[in-house]
């Protein structure tokens, strides 16, 4: 299991999103347990101390599928900003939950209808903290 690191700002916002989803005021998948478990085990740092090689909220990353040689570029966003047409994937989506807090080079897995997908985080194209965008 990969060590994950999350910023204090992302942690607070994500806990709020989960609370809203559970109260019914935010559209969410039925089971938020995977995201909650990831947050519970995460190491938490201030945005200023976030390593540049970590996937944080609003990061743009390139992922490589290990089982079929395809790749995909996504932005990890809060649920209200998701837009699949622009590859803005909600943190509530399994793939986003799987990569949150992981580092460049990590391999993550998540369940798909045909079994399990394995992805490598091959590039972090943009990370807000590394770019100095500490408020995102």
Coordinates of C-alpha atoms in Angstrom, one line a residue:
X1 CA 0.0 0.0 0.0
X2 CA 1.4 3.4 -1.0
X3 CA 2.0 6.0 1.6
X4 CA -0.2 9.0 0.9
X5 CA 0.3 12.6 1.9
X6 CA -2.5 15.2 1.8
X7 CA -2.5 18.9 2.6
X8 CA -4.3 20.3 5.6
X9 CA -6.4 22.4 3.2
X10 CA -7.4 19.4 1.0
X11 CA -8.1 17.3 4.1
X12 CA -10.5 19.9 5.5
X13 CA -12.3 20.5 2.2
X14 CA -12.6 16.7 1.5
X15 CA -14.0 16.1 5.0
X16 CA -16.6 18.8 4.3
X17 CA -17.5 17.2 0.9
X18 CA -18.0 13.8 2.6
X19 CA -20.2 15.4 5.2
X20 CA -22.3 17.1 2.5
X21 CA -22.6 13.9 0.5
X22 CA -23.7 12.0 3.5
X23 CA -26.3 14.6 4.3
X24 CA -27.6 14.4 0.8
X25 CA -26.7 18.0 -0.2
X26 CA -24.0 16.8 -2.6
X27 CA -24.3 14.2 -5.3
X28 CA -22.0 11.3 -4.4
X29 CA -21.6 7.6 -4.9
X30 CA -23.3 5.3 -2.5
X31 CA -20.1 4.2 -0.8
X32 CA -17.6 6.8 0.3
X33 CA -15.8 4.3 2.5
X34 CA -12.7 4.0 0.2
X35 CA -12.1 7.8 0.3
X36 CA -12.7 8.0 4.0
X37 CA -10.2 5.2 4.6
X38 CA -7.6 6.9 2.5
X39 CA -8.1 10.2 4.4
X40 CA -7.9 8.3 7.7
X41 CA -4.5 6.8 6.9
X42 CA -3.0 9.9 5.2
X43 CA 0.0 11.8 6.5
X44 CA -1.1 15.5 6.6
X45 CA 1.2 18.4 5.8
X46 CA 0.6 22.1 5.3
X47 CA 0.4 23.2 1.6
X48 CA 3.8 24.9 1.9
X49 CA 5.4 21.6 2.9
X50 CA 3.8 19.4 0.3
X51 CA 6.3 17.4 -1.7
X52 CA 6.2 18.3 -5.4
X53 CA 5.9 14.7 -6.4
X54 CA 2.5 14.1 -4.8
X55 CA -0.9 14.1 -6.4
X56 CA -3.0 16.7 -4.6
X57 CA -6.4 18.2 -5.3
X58 CA -6.5 20.1 -8.6
X59 CA -3.4 18.3 -9.8
X60 CA -3.1 17.3 -13.5
X61 CA -1.6 13.9 -13.9
X62 CA -0.7 11.5 -16.7
X63 CA -1.6 7.9 -15.9
X64 CA -0.4 4.8 -17.8
X65 CA -2.4 1.6 -17.8
X66 CA 0.0 -1.3 -17.1
X67 CA -2.3 -3.9 -18.7
X68 CA -2.9 -2.4 -22.1
X69 CA -0.3 0.3 -22.8
X70 CA -2.8 3.2 -22.9
X71 CA -2.4 6.4 -21.1
X72 CA -4.8 9.1 -19.8
X73 CA -4.5 12.6 -18.6
X74 CA -6.8 13.8 -15.8
X75 CA -7.3 16.6 -13.4
X76 CA -8.3 15.5 -9.8
X77 CA -11.1 17.9 -8.7
X78 CA -13.7 18.4 -6.1
X79 CA -17.1 16.9 -7.0
X80 CA -18.8 20.2 -7.9
X81 CA -16.0 20.8 -10.5
X82 CA -16.1 17.5 -12.2
X83 CA -16.5 17.4 -16.0
X84 CA -15.7 14.2 -17.8
X85 CA -15.6 16.0 -21.2
X86 CA -12.6 18.0 -19.9
X87 CA -11.1 15.0 -18.0
X88 CA -11.8 16.7 -14.7
X89 CA -12.5 13.7 -12.5
X90 CA -14.2 14.0 -9.1
X91 CA -12.2 12.7 -6.1
X92 CA -15.3 10.6 -5.4
X93 CA -14.5 8.5 -8.5
X94 CA -12.5 5.3 -7.8
X95 CA -9.6 6.2 -9.9
X96 CA -9.3 9.7 -8.3
X97 CA -9.5 8.2 -4.8
X98 CA -6.8 5.7 -5.8
X99 CA -4.3 8.3 -6.8
X100 CA -4.9 11.0 -4.2
X101 CA -1.8 11.6 -2.1
X102 CA 0.3 9.1 -4.1
X103 CA 3.6 10.1 -5.7
X104 CA 5.1 10.1 -9.2
X105 CA 5.9 6.5 -10.2
X106 CA 3.5 4.8 -7.8
X107 CA 1.3 2.0 -9.2
X108 CA -2.3 2.0 -8.0
X109 CA -5.1 -0.4 -8.6
X110 CA -8.9 0.0 -8.6
X111 CA -11.8 -2.3 -9.4
X112 CA -13.4 -2.0 -12.9
X113 CA -16.2 -4.0 -14.3
X114 CA -13.8 -6.4 -16.1
X115 CA -11.6 -6.9 -12.9
X116 CA -8.8 -4.7 -11.8
X117 CA -7.0 -1.9 -13.5
X118 CA -3.4 -1.1 -12.7
X119 CA -2.1 2.4 -13.4
X120 CA 1.3 4.1 -12.9
X121 CA 1.4 7.8 -12.2
X122 CA 3.8 8.6 -15.0
X123 CA 3.8 12.4 -14.7
X124 CA 2.5 15.1 -12.5
X125 CA 2.0 17.9 -15.1
X126 CA 0.6 20.4 -12.6
X127 CA 0.5 20.4 -8.8
X128 CA -1.0 23.6 -7.2
X129 CA 1.4 23.6 -4.3
X130 CA 4.5 23.2 -6.5
X131 CA 3.2 26.1 -8.7
X132 CA 2.7 28.3 -5.6
X133 CA -1.1 28.1 -5.9
X134 CA -1.6 27.3 -2.3
X135 CA -5.2 28.5 -2.1
X136 CA -6.6 26.0 -4.6

